[in-house]
Amino acid sequence: MAERKLRIMVAKPGLDGHDRGARILARHFRDSGFEVIYTGCHQTPEQIAASAIQEDVDVVGLSCLSGAHRYLFPKVVELLKEKGADDITVIGGGIIPEQDFQMLYDAGIKAIFTPGSTLEAIARWVRENVTQGS
Amino acid sequence: MQRVLSCFMSRDMKKADKIRKGDIRSATRLIRDIEDNVPGAKSTMKHLFPFTGKARVLGLTGAPGAGKSTLIDALISRYRAGEKTIGALLVDPTSPFTGGAILGDRIRLQRHAEDPDVFIRSLATRGALGGLSKAAGDAIHVLDAMGKDIVFVETVGTGQQEVEVMNHVHTVLVVLVPGMGDDVQALKAGILEIADIFVINKADRDGTGKLYTEISNMLDMVQAFPGGWRPPIVNVGSVFQPALFREHVEQLSQAIDGHYEHLVKNDLLGDRIRRQTLVELNEALRSCILAPILEKLVKEGEIERMVDKLLKKESDPYTCAEEIANKYLR
């Protein structure tokens, strides 16, 4: 059996059109050998959760620069759980103040990456913490 | 009673049963198992196979950026208005260097993401050269067995030679855009020959009339169309003029339905399905007979030894292949 390929979705929830970072990250994930589903900007949490399930991804990476992460990130986790897909790891990044970290961890976000995180570190986290096709 | 019966069902049968009832997680995982060559995936497929053959399968192919995904998006809306259930498989290329892929066709279809009757799945080519992925054929079967009325298959952005899609769908749409080369291109073999319908997309642009004439002239030179179907050419204008765009998509869907009716009325659907089935059988034979032999040769280092021999000109590829055939196939 060939090795399982890691599938990851990069999504931008909410009204935030700044996707340069998300695109660069998607490209880096591609170069790391992952299959990357990129859904573009202005996604509702409902669209993201439904797409993640249809695409059978191992990880959803949410990028938010607008400040709405306190609502949007937990909502994605909640919707996945509702649909019995809480085995999908959700991570997030963007402009996220440190005082929000704990609240997001408590809501089920497994890792948070803010400006200064290297591409390599993010891909490494994914590789070390996610089991393909679990 | 149901519960008693389910005791006698194997794990694969249960999986197949869930997929037939429309369970998305089971279906998408089975597709992934096929992509990843997980042992056992084939045996679930065996249980699904009897329930395939009901969906109408439409293939869209054409150059990168021609507008295939956007057309699928519009056609999904059109067929959803008629309450058809939809499956869509979107193929994007795998990097030959890293094995990674960006699967980005979905962006254009996200307004259907929450519709429970639309199931969209992206596939990476994983080295397949025909414009699809190796798992595409089985993935179509999975969506078909789920009970989807219409299954769309979008190839990677294609050039001239990627004609694999014709072996898996009932209707092939070749999507062209104006302004891509002179009229000799239209004479060439390959992708232009497999079209059941030509779409000239972005038909608000310069060069649309010229492209229309070129395709039309090319079709005029055909002595006899297989099955008597002359592929229509449908112009589809800019998506940014919504009213006109919708009208064009309606014309396109009528052409699609017209082609299907033609296949049914003239008893041609059977021929297509027979051709598809033959291709599938060929693939199954290859993966069942050839693949294990190749794997064994690699594992035992025999392949490398043969390559060494060839490099030293101590043998030739034909003799090597005959020796292997004599060893394993007699």
Short mmCIF file of C-alpha atoms in Angstrom, two decimals:
data_model
loop_
_atom_site.label_atom_id
_atom_site.label_comp_id
_atom_site.label_asym_id
_atom_site.label_seq_id
_atom_site.Cartn_x
_atom_site.Cartn_y
_atom_site.Cartn_z
CA MET A 1 0.00 0.00 0.00
CA ALA A 2 1.26 3.42 -0.93
CA GLU A 3 1.63 5.88 1.91
CA ARG A 4 -1.47 7.88 2.72
CA LYS A 5 -1.39 11.37 1.35
CA LEU A 6 -2.12 14.16 3.81
CA ARG A 7 -5.11 16.27 2.78
CA ILE A 8 -5.43 19.77 4.17
CA MET A 9 -7.90 22.57 3.57
CA VAL A 10 -6.87 26.20 3.69
CA ALA A 11 -9.85 28.48 4.18
CA LYS A 12 -10.60 32.08 4.95
CA PRO A 13 -13.75 32.49 7.00
CA GLY A 14 -15.72 35.69 7.19
CA LEU A 15 -15.47 39.06 5.55
CA ASP A 16 -11.75 39.24 5.08
CA GLY A 17 -10.22 39.42 1.64
CA HIS A 18 -6.57 39.37 2.62
CA ASP A 19 -5.49 35.98 1.36
CA ARG A 20 -1.84 36.54 0.46
CA GLY A 21 -0.73 34.69 3.60
CA ALA A 22 -3.19 31.86 3.06
CA ARG A 23 -2.02 31.44 -0.54
CA ILE A 24 1.64 31.38 0.41
CA LEU A 25 0.89 28.82 3.07
CA ALA A 26 -1.17 26.72 0.62
CA ARG A 27 1.79 26.79 -1.76
CA HIS A 28 4.15 25.72 1.01
CA PHE A 29 1.87 22.85 1.98
CA ARG A 30 1.88 21.78 -1.68
CA ASP A 31 5.66 21.86 -1.68
CA SER A 32 5.59 19.78 1.49
CA GLY A 33 3.80 17.05 -0.47
CA PHE A 34 0.30 17.63 0.88
CA GLU A 35 -2.88 17.75 -1.17
CA VAL A 36 -4.22 21.21 -0.47
CA ILE A 37 -7.83 22.17 -1.02
CA TYR A 38 -8.03 25.93 -1.29
CA THR A 39 -11.51 27.39 -0.99
CA GLY A 40 -10.79 31.09 -1.29
CA CYS A 41 -12.06 34.08 0.68
CA HIS A 42 -15.39 35.02 2.23
CA GLN A 43 -16.39 31.55 3.38
CA THR A 44 -19.01 30.96 6.03
CA PRO A 45 -18.14 28.47 8.77
CA GLU A 46 -20.96 26.33 7.37
CA GLN A 47 -19.35 26.23 3.90
CA ILE A 48 -15.97 25.41 5.42
CA ALA A 49 -17.28 22.57 7.56
CA ALA A 50 -19.31 21.06 4.73
CA SER A 51 -16.38 21.28 2.32
CA ALA A 52 -13.94 19.78 4.81
CA ILE A 53 -16.21 16.78 5.19
CA GLN A 54 -16.78 16.33 1.45
CA GLU A 55 -13.05 16.57 0.77
CA ASP A 56 -12.08 14.14 3.57
CA VAL A 57 -9.33 16.42 4.84
CA ASP A 58 -7.20 15.66 7.88
CA VAL A 59 -6.71 19.31 8.78
CA VAL A 60 -8.53 22.58 8.29
CA GLY A 61 -6.29 25.65 8.44
CA LEU A 62 -8.26 28.85 9.05
CA SER A 63 -6.79 32.24 8.30
CA CYS A 64 -8.37 35.37 9.69
CA LEU A 65 -7.00 38.90 9.73
CA SER A 66 -10.18 40.74 10.47
CA GLY A 67 -10.51 40.18 14.20
CA ALA A 68 -13.56 37.90 13.96
CA HIS A 69 -11.63 34.75 14.91
CA ARG A 70 -13.30 34.56 18.34
CA TYR A 71 -16.59 33.75 16.64
CA LEU A 72 -15.50 32.13 13.36
CA PHE A 73 -12.87 29.63 14.51
CA PRO A 74 -14.93 27.99 17.31
CA LYS A 75 -17.96 27.90 15.01
CA VAL A 76 -16.10 25.71 12.49
CA VAL A 77 -15.08 23.29 15.25
CA GLU A 78 -18.64 23.22 16.55
CA LEU A 79 -20.12 22.49 13.12
CA LEU A 80 -17.65 19.70 12.45
CA LYS A 81 -18.54 18.16 15.80
CA GLU A 82 -22.25 18.47 15.02
CA LYS A 83 -21.68 16.44 11.87
CA GLY A 84 -19.65 13.80 13.64
CA ALA A 85 -16.41 14.98 12.08
CA ASP A 86 -14.53 16.10 15.17
CA ASP A 87 -11.61 13.90 14.14
CA ILE A 88 -10.67 16.67 11.70
CA THR A 89 -7.96 18.85 13.26
CA VAL A 90 -8.63 22.59 13.13
CA ILE A 91 -5.78 25.06 13.34
CA GLY A 92 -5.80 28.81 12.85
CA GLY A 93 -3.66 31.78 12.13
CA GLY A 94 -3.63 35.45 11.34
CA ILE A 95 -3.83 38.56 13.46
CA ILE A 96 -4.76 36.98 16.77
CA PRO A 97 -3.97 38.70 20.08
CA GLU A 98 -2.29 36.50 22.64
CA GLN A 99 -5.09 36.97 25.17
CA ASP A 100 -7.42 35.11 22.79
CA PHE A 101 -5.24 31.99 22.53
CA GLN A 102 -6.65 30.20 25.57
CA MET A 103 -10.22 30.86 24.55
CA LEU A 104 -9.50 29.35 21.12
CA TYR A 105 -7.65 26.35 22.55
CA ASP A 106 -10.61 25.75 24.87
CA ALA A 107 -12.91 25.87 21.87
CA GLY A 108 -10.93 23.09 20.19
CA ILE A 109 -8.44 24.93 17.97
CA LYS A 110 -5.35 22.74 18.15
CA ALA A 111 -2.68 25.28 17.20
CA ILE A 112 -2.43 29.00 16.48
CA PHE A 113 0.16 30.63 14.25
CA THR A 114 0.65 34.39 14.21
CA PRO A 115 2.96 36.71 12.25
CA GLY A 116 6.55 35.56 12.61
CA SER A 117 5.68 31.84 12.38
CA THR A 118 7.79 30.23 9.68
CA LEU A 119 6.25 28.19 6.89
CA GLU A 120 8.49 25.29 7.87
CA ALA A 121 7.30 25.38 11.48
CA ILE A 122 3.66 25.28 10.44
CA ALA A 123 4.17 22.38 8.03
CA ARG A 124 6.22 20.57 10.65
CA TRP A 125 3.48 20.97 13.23
CA VAL A 126 1.00 19.47 10.79
CA ARG A 127 3.28 16.56 9.96
CA GLU A 128 3.99 15.78 13.61
CA ASN A 129 0.50 16.21 15.00
CA VAL A 130 -1.83 14.90 12.36
CA THR A 131 -2.40 11.31 11.35
CA GLN A 132 -3.39 10.88 7.73
CA GLY A 133 -6.73 9.21 7.25
CA SER A 134 -7.27 8.54 10.95
CA MET B 1 -35.27 -7.47 11.02
CA GLN B 2 -32.86 -4.94 9.61
CA ARG B 3 -30.61 -5.40 12.63
CA VAL B 4 -30.66 -9.18 12.36
CA LEU B 5 -29.75 -8.95 8.69
CA SER B 6 -26.91 -6.55 9.31
CA CYS B 7 -25.23 -9.21 11.49
CA PHE B 8 -24.67 -11.19 8.34
CA MET B 9 -23.20 -8.29 6.43
CA SER B 10 -19.45 -8.02 6.06
CA ARG B 11 -17.66 -4.78 6.92
CA ASP B 12 -17.32 -3.97 3.22
CA MET B 13 -20.99 -4.64 2.61
CA LYS B 14 -21.92 -2.31 5.45
CA LYS B 15 -19.68 0.38 4.06
CA ALA B 16 -21.22 -0.05 0.63
CA ASP B 17 -24.66 0.07 2.18
CA LYS B 18 -23.92 3.37 3.93
CA ILE B 19 -22.62 4.87 0.72
CA ARG B 20 -25.72 3.81 -1.16
CA LYS B 21 -27.79 5.59 1.48
CA GLY B 22 -25.84 8.74 0.67
CA ASP B 23 -23.38 8.92 3.58
CA ILE B 24 -20.83 11.51 2.48
CA ARG B 25 -18.09 10.63 4.96
CA SER B 26 -18.07 6.97 3.91
CA ALA B 27 -18.14 7.90 0.24
CA THR B 28 -15.32 10.43 0.35
CA ARG B 29 -13.22 8.07 2.47
CA LEU B 30 -13.72 5.23 0.03
CA ILE B 31 -12.56 7.52 -2.78
CA ARG B 32 -9.51 8.34 -0.70
CA ASP B 33 -8.85 4.67 0.02
CA ILE B 34 -8.88 4.04 -3.72
CA GLU B 35 -6.51 6.96 -4.30
CA ASP B 36 -4.19 5.67 -1.59
CA ASN B 37 -4.41 2.03 -2.73
CA VAL B 38 -5.70 0.91 0.64
CA PRO B 39 -6.30 -2.85 0.63
CA GLY B 40 -10.00 -3.52 1.00
CA ALA B 41 -11.14 -0.52 -1.01
CA LYS B 42 -11.58 -2.74 -4.05
CA SER B 43 -13.79 -5.14 -2.16
CA THR B 44 -16.14 -2.32 -1.14
CA MET B 45 -16.19 -1.33 -4.80
CA LYS B 46 -17.30 -4.87 -5.66
CA HIS B 47 -20.39 -4.38 -3.53
CA LEU B 48 -21.16 -1.02 -5.13
CA PHE B 49 -20.66 -2.06 -8.74
CA PRO B 50 -24.12 -3.66 -9.16
CA PHE B 51 -25.72 -0.34 -8.21
CA THR B 52 -23.88 1.77 -10.74
CA GLY B 53 -24.98 2.80 -14.22
CA LYS B 54 -27.87 5.05 -13.30
CA ALA B 55 -26.20 8.47 -13.22
CA ARG B 56 -25.68 10.67 -16.22
CA VAL B 57 -22.00 11.49 -16.38
CA LEU B 58 -20.83 14.71 -18.02
CA GLY B 59 -17.17 15.48 -18.66
CA LEU B 60 -15.68 18.93 -19.13
CA THR B 61 -12.22 19.36 -20.54
CA GLY B 62 -10.20 22.26 -21.92
CA ALA B 63 -7.21 24.50 -21.31
CA PRO B 64 -6.34 25.83 -17.84
CA GLY B 65 -8.43 28.89 -17.10
CA ALA B 66 -10.92 28.18 -19.90
CA GLY B 67 -13.74 28.37 -17.36
CA LYS B 68 -14.58 24.71 -16.74
CA SER B 69 -15.26 25.10 -13.01
CA THR B 70 -17.36 28.22 -13.53
CA LEU B 71 -19.44 26.40 -16.14
CA ILE B 72 -19.93 23.45 -13.81
CA ASP B 73 -21.04 25.87 -11.10
CA ALA B 74 -23.63 27.37 -13.44
CA LEU B 75 -24.78 23.98 -14.73
CA ILE B 76 -25.19 22.70 -11.17
CA SER B 77 -27.53 25.63 -10.44
CA ARG B 78 -29.41 24.89 -13.63
CA TYR B 79 -29.89 21.19 -12.81
CA ARG B 80 -30.63 21.86 -9.14
CA ALA B 81 -33.51 24.04 -10.28
CA GLY B 82 -34.86 20.82 -11.82
CA GLU B 83 -34.26 19.05 -8.50
CA LYS B 84 -31.57 16.75 -9.82
CA THR B 85 -29.02 15.54 -7.29
CA ILE B 86 -25.44 16.27 -8.21
CA GLY B 87 -21.97 14.86 -7.80
CA ALA B 88 -18.85 16.62 -9.06
CA LEU B 89 -15.28 15.39 -9.36
CA LEU B 90 -12.68 18.06 -9.97
CA VAL B 91 -9.20 17.04 -11.03
CA ASP B 92 -6.13 19.24 -10.57
CA PRO B 93 -2.48 18.37 -11.21
CA THR B 94 -0.05 16.76 -8.78
CA SER B 95 3.48 18.16 -8.60
CA PRO B 96 5.90 15.73 -10.26
CA PHE B 97 8.56 16.89 -7.79
CA THR B 98 6.92 16.88 -4.37
CA GLY B 99 3.74 14.86 -4.90
CA GLY B 100 1.79 17.78 -3.47
CA ALA B 101 -1.11 19.51 -5.17
CA ILE B 102 -3.25 22.61 -4.96
CA LEU B 103 -6.84 21.65 -5.56
CA GLY B 104 -8.49 24.96 -6.29
CA ASP B 105 -11.42 24.23 -8.60
CA ARG B 106 -13.73 24.17 -5.62
CA ILE B 107 -13.44 27.94 -5.17
CA ARG B 108 -15.86 28.46 -8.04
CA LEU B 109 -18.40 26.01 -6.64
CA GLN B 110 -18.55 27.09 -3.02
CA ARG B 111 -22.07 28.45 -3.20
CA HIS B 112 -23.20 24.83 -3.49
CA ALA B 113 -21.10 23.66 -0.53
CA GLU B 114 -23.98 23.55 1.90
CA ASP B 115 -26.51 22.00 -0.45
CA PRO B 116 -26.98 18.44 0.87
CA ASP B 117 -27.82 17.24 -2.64
CA VAL B 118 -24.53 18.42 -4.12
CA PHE B 119 -21.40 16.45 -3.30
CA ILE B 120 -18.15 17.92 -4.59
CA ARG B 121 -14.83 16.10 -4.33
CA SER B 122 -11.42 17.28 -5.59
CA LEU B 123 -8.90 14.77 -6.89
CA ALA B 124 -5.19 15.18 -7.65
CA THR B 125 -3.84 13.49 -10.79
CA ARG B 126 -1.08 11.67 -8.87
CA GLY B 127 0.96 11.13 -11.99
CA ALA B 128 -1.81 10.06 -14.36
CA LEU B 129 -1.29 11.61 -17.79
CA GLY B 130 -4.69 11.35 -19.44
CA GLY B 131 -6.22 14.42 -17.79
CA LEU B 132 -7.90 12.49 -14.96
CA SER B 133 -6.61 10.56 -11.98
CA LYS B 134 -6.39 6.80 -11.73
CA ALA B 135 -9.09 6.83 -9.09
CA ALA B 136 -11.50 8.90 -11.22
CA GLY B 137 -13.29 5.92 -12.76
CA ASP B 138 -14.02 4.34 -9.39
CA ALA B 139 -14.90 7.73 -7.89
CA ILE B 140 -17.56 8.15 -10.59
CA HIS B 141 -18.94 4.75 -9.60
CA VAL B 142 -19.08 5.82 -5.95
CA LEU B 143 -21.11 8.97 -6.76
CA ASP B 144 -23.29 6.96 -9.12
CA ALA B 145 -24.00 4.33 -6.47
CA MET B 146 -24.84 7.12 -3.99
CA GLY B 147 -27.76 7.85 -6.29
CA LYS B 148 -26.59 11.12 -7.79
CA ASP B 149 -28.63 11.93 -10.90
CA ILE B 150 -25.86 13.84 -12.63
CA VAL B 151 -22.12 13.50 -12.12
CA PHE B 152 -19.78 16.18 -13.47
CA VAL B 153 -16.16 15.32 -14.15
CA GLU B 154 -13.72 18.17 -14.66
CA THR B 155 -10.34 17.22 -16.10
CA VAL B 156 -7.10 19.04 -15.36
CA GLY B 157 -6.38 21.89 -17.68
CA THR B 158 -5.71 20.03 -20.91
CA GLY B 159 -3.79 20.62 -24.11
CA GLN B 160 -4.25 18.34 -27.06
CA GLN B 161 -3.74 14.79 -26.01
CA GLU B 162 -5.58 14.20 -22.74
CA VAL B 163 -8.56 12.22 -23.96
CA GLU B 164 -9.04 9.83 -21.05
CA VAL B 165 -12.28 11.54 -20.02
CA MET B 166 -14.07 10.07 -23.06
CA ASN B 167 -13.74 6.63 -21.52
CA HIS B 168 -15.65 7.59 -18.39
CA VAL B 169 -18.52 9.88 -19.36
CA HIS B 170 -21.63 9.93 -21.54
CA THR B 171 -21.16 13.44 -22.88
CA VAL B 172 -17.85 15.23 -23.43
CA LEU B 173 -17.82 19.04 -23.41
CA VAL B 174 -14.66 20.57 -24.83
CA VAL B 175 -14.38 24.10 -23.49
CA LEU B 176 -12.47 26.53 -25.72
CA VAL B 177 -11.72 30.22 -25.42
CA PRO B 178 -11.01 32.63 -28.25
CA GLY B 179 -7.49 33.75 -29.01
CA MET B 180 -5.47 30.55 -28.68
CA GLY B 181 -3.54 29.93 -31.87
CA ASP B 182 -4.19 29.81 -35.59
CA ASP B 183 -6.55 27.65 -37.59
CA VAL B 184 -4.14 24.73 -38.08
CA GLN B 185 -4.80 23.89 -34.44
CA ALA B 186 -8.32 22.91 -35.39
CA LEU B 187 -7.04 20.27 -37.81
CA LYS B 188 -5.08 18.38 -35.24
CA ALA B 189 -6.06 15.06 -33.77
CA GLY B 190 -6.78 14.52 -30.12
CA ILE B 191 -8.93 16.55 -27.85
CA LEU B 192 -11.00 18.26 -30.56
CA GLU B 193 -12.07 14.85 -31.83
CA ILE B 194 -13.63 13.73 -28.57
CA ALA B 195 -16.11 16.60 -28.22
CA ASP B 196 -19.81 15.85 -28.17
CA ILE B 197 -20.38 19.54 -27.57
CA PHE B 198 -18.05 22.47 -28.15
CA VAL B 199 -18.32 25.37 -25.77
CA ILE B 200 -16.78 28.67 -26.79
CA ASN B 201 -16.46 30.26 -23.38
CA LYS B 202 -15.83 33.94 -22.66
CA ALA B 203 -17.55 34.51 -25.98
CA ASP B 204 -17.75 38.24 -25.35
CA ARG B 205 -14.07 38.45 -26.30
CA ASP B 206 -12.42 39.23 -29.62
CA GLY B 207 -11.85 36.25 -31.85
CA THR B 208 -15.06 34.41 -30.94
CA GLY B 209 -16.46 34.57 -34.46
CA LYS B 210 -13.18 33.34 -35.92
CA LEU B 211 -12.98 30.42 -33.50
CA TYR B 212 -16.60 29.54 -34.23
CA THR B 213 -15.88 29.48 -37.96
CA GLU B 214 -12.74 27.38 -37.49
CA ILE B 215 -14.51 24.72 -35.44
CA SER B 216 -17.44 24.82 -37.79
CA ASN B 217 -15.17 24.36 -40.84
CA MET B 218 -13.40 21.52 -39.08
CA LEU B 219 -16.74 19.81 -38.52
CA ASP B 220 -17.75 20.39 -42.14
CA MET B 221 -14.81 18.24 -43.21
CA VAL B 222 -15.99 15.23 -41.26
CA GLN B 223 -17.41 12.65 -43.69
CA ALA B 224 -19.68 10.88 -41.27
CA PHE B 225 -20.18 11.62 -37.62
CA PRO B 226 -20.12 8.58 -35.36
CA GLY B 227 -23.72 7.86 -34.48
CA GLY B 228 -24.84 10.70 -36.71
CA TRP B 229 -24.22 13.37 -34.06
CA ARG B 230 -22.68 16.60 -35.28
CA PRO B 231 -21.30 18.32 -32.17
CA PRO B 232 -23.05 21.64 -31.67
CA ILE B 233 -21.02 24.74 -30.86
CA VAL B 234 -22.43 26.77 -27.99
CA ASN B 235 -21.20 30.28 -27.22
CA VAL B 236 -21.20 31.25 -23.57
CA GLY B 237 -20.58 34.91 -22.79
CA SER B 238 -19.12 36.68 -19.80
CA VAL B 239 -20.16 35.58 -16.34
CA PHE B 240 -20.21 39.28 -15.45
CA GLN B 241 -23.30 39.78 -17.60
CA PRO B 242 -25.50 37.51 -15.51
CA ALA B 243 -28.73 37.62 -17.50
CA LEU B 244 -27.06 36.77 -20.79
CA PHE B 245 -24.78 34.23 -19.13
CA ARG B 246 -27.77 32.42 -17.64
CA GLU B 247 -29.45 32.37 -21.04
CA HIS B 248 -26.31 30.84 -22.60
CA VAL B 249 -26.03 28.25 -19.84
CA GLU B 250 -29.66 27.33 -20.51
CA GLN B 251 -28.79 26.81 -24.19
CA LEU B 252 -25.81 24.72 -23.14
CA SER B 253 -27.90 22.53 -20.88
CA GLN B 254 -30.35 22.01 -23.73
CA ALA B 255 -27.46 20.88 -25.93
CA ILE B 256 -26.34 18.50 -23.16
CA ASP B 257 -29.82 17.07 -22.73
CA GLY B 258 -30.15 16.86 -26.50
CA HIS B 259 -27.00 14.78 -26.75
CA TYR B 260 -28.19 12.40 -24.09
CA GLU B 261 -31.54 11.99 -25.82
CA HIS B 262 -29.70 11.30 -29.05
CA LEU B 263 -27.67 8.57 -27.37
CA VAL B 264 -30.75 6.99 -25.89
CA LYS B 265 -32.95 7.29 -28.97
CA ASN B 266 -30.36 5.84 -31.33
CA ASP B 267 -29.32 3.08 -29.00
CA LEU B 268 -25.82 4.52 -28.73
CA LEU B 269 -25.68 4.70 -24.97
CA GLY B 270 -25.06 0.97 -24.86
CA ASP B 271 -22.03 1.32 -27.16
CA ARG B 272 -20.52 4.01 -24.95
CA ILE B 273 -21.08 2.05 -21.81
CA ARG B 274 -19.58 -1.03 -23.45
CA ARG B 275 -16.48 0.96 -24.39
CA GLN B 276 -16.19 2.31 -20.86
CA THR B 277 -16.60 -1.11 -19.39
CA LEU B 278 -13.88 -2.50 -21.63
CA VAL B 279 -11.49 0.23 -20.52
CA GLU B 280 -12.29 -0.52 -16.89
CA LEU B 281 -11.75 -4.21 -17.37
CA ASN B 282 -8.40 -3.47 -19.01
CA GLU B 283 -7.37 -1.34 -16.07
CA ALA B 284 -8.49 -3.93 -13.58
CA LEU B 285 -6.57 -6.65 -15.43
CA ARG B 286 -3.47 -4.50 -15.54
CA SER B 287 -3.58 -3.69 -11.84
CA CYS B 288 -4.40 -7.28 -10.96
CA ILE B 289 -1.82 -9.00 -13.20
CA LEU B 290 0.90 -6.55 -14.13
CA ALA B 291 1.11 -4.47 -10.93
CA PRO B 292 1.96 -7.38 -8.59
CA ILE B 293 4.65 -8.62 -10.98
CA LEU B 294 6.20 -5.16 -11.21
CA GLU B 295 6.07 -4.79 -7.46
CA LYS B 296 7.81 -8.13 -7.02
CA LEU B 297 10.50 -7.22 -9.54
CA VAL B 298 11.16 -3.95 -7.72
CA LYS B 299 11.20 -5.59 -4.31
CA GLU B 300 13.61 -8.31 -5.39
CA GLY B 301 15.91 -5.83 -7.09
CA GLU B 302 15.31 -7.57 -10.42
CA ILE B 303 14.34 -4.29 -12.10
CA GLU B 304 17.66 -2.68 -11.16
CA ARG B 305 19.57 -5.75 -12.38
CA MET B 306 17.76 -5.55 -15.70
CA VAL B 307 18.49 -1.82 -16.01
CA ASP B 308 22.20 -2.55 -15.34
CA LYS B 309 22.19 -5.17 -18.07
CA LEU B 310 20.56 -2.77 -20.52
CA LEU B 311 23.04 -0.01 -19.73
CA LYS B 312 25.90 -2.41 -20.43
CA LYS B 313 24.10 -3.51 -23.60
CA GLU B 314 24.16 -7.11 -22.36
CA SER B 315 20.49 -7.38 -23.15
CA ASP B 316 17.62 -5.35 -24.60
CA PRO B 317 14.23 -4.32 -23.17
CA TYR B 318 12.33 -6.76 -25.42
CA THR B 319 14.31 -9.81 -24.32
CA CYS B 320 14.02 -8.77 -20.68
CA ALA B 321 10.24 -8.43 -20.98
CA GLU B 322 9.96 -11.79 -22.72
CA GLU B 323 11.96 -13.46 -19.98
CA ILE B 324 9.67 -12.01 -17.33
CA ALA B 325 6.59 -13.05 -19.32
CA ASN B 326 7.97 -16.60 -19.66
CA LYS B 327 8.61 -16.76 -15.95
CA TYR B 328 5.26 -15.45 -14.72
CA LEU B 329 2.67 -15.94 -17.38
CA ARG B 330 3.22 -19.47 -18.61
#
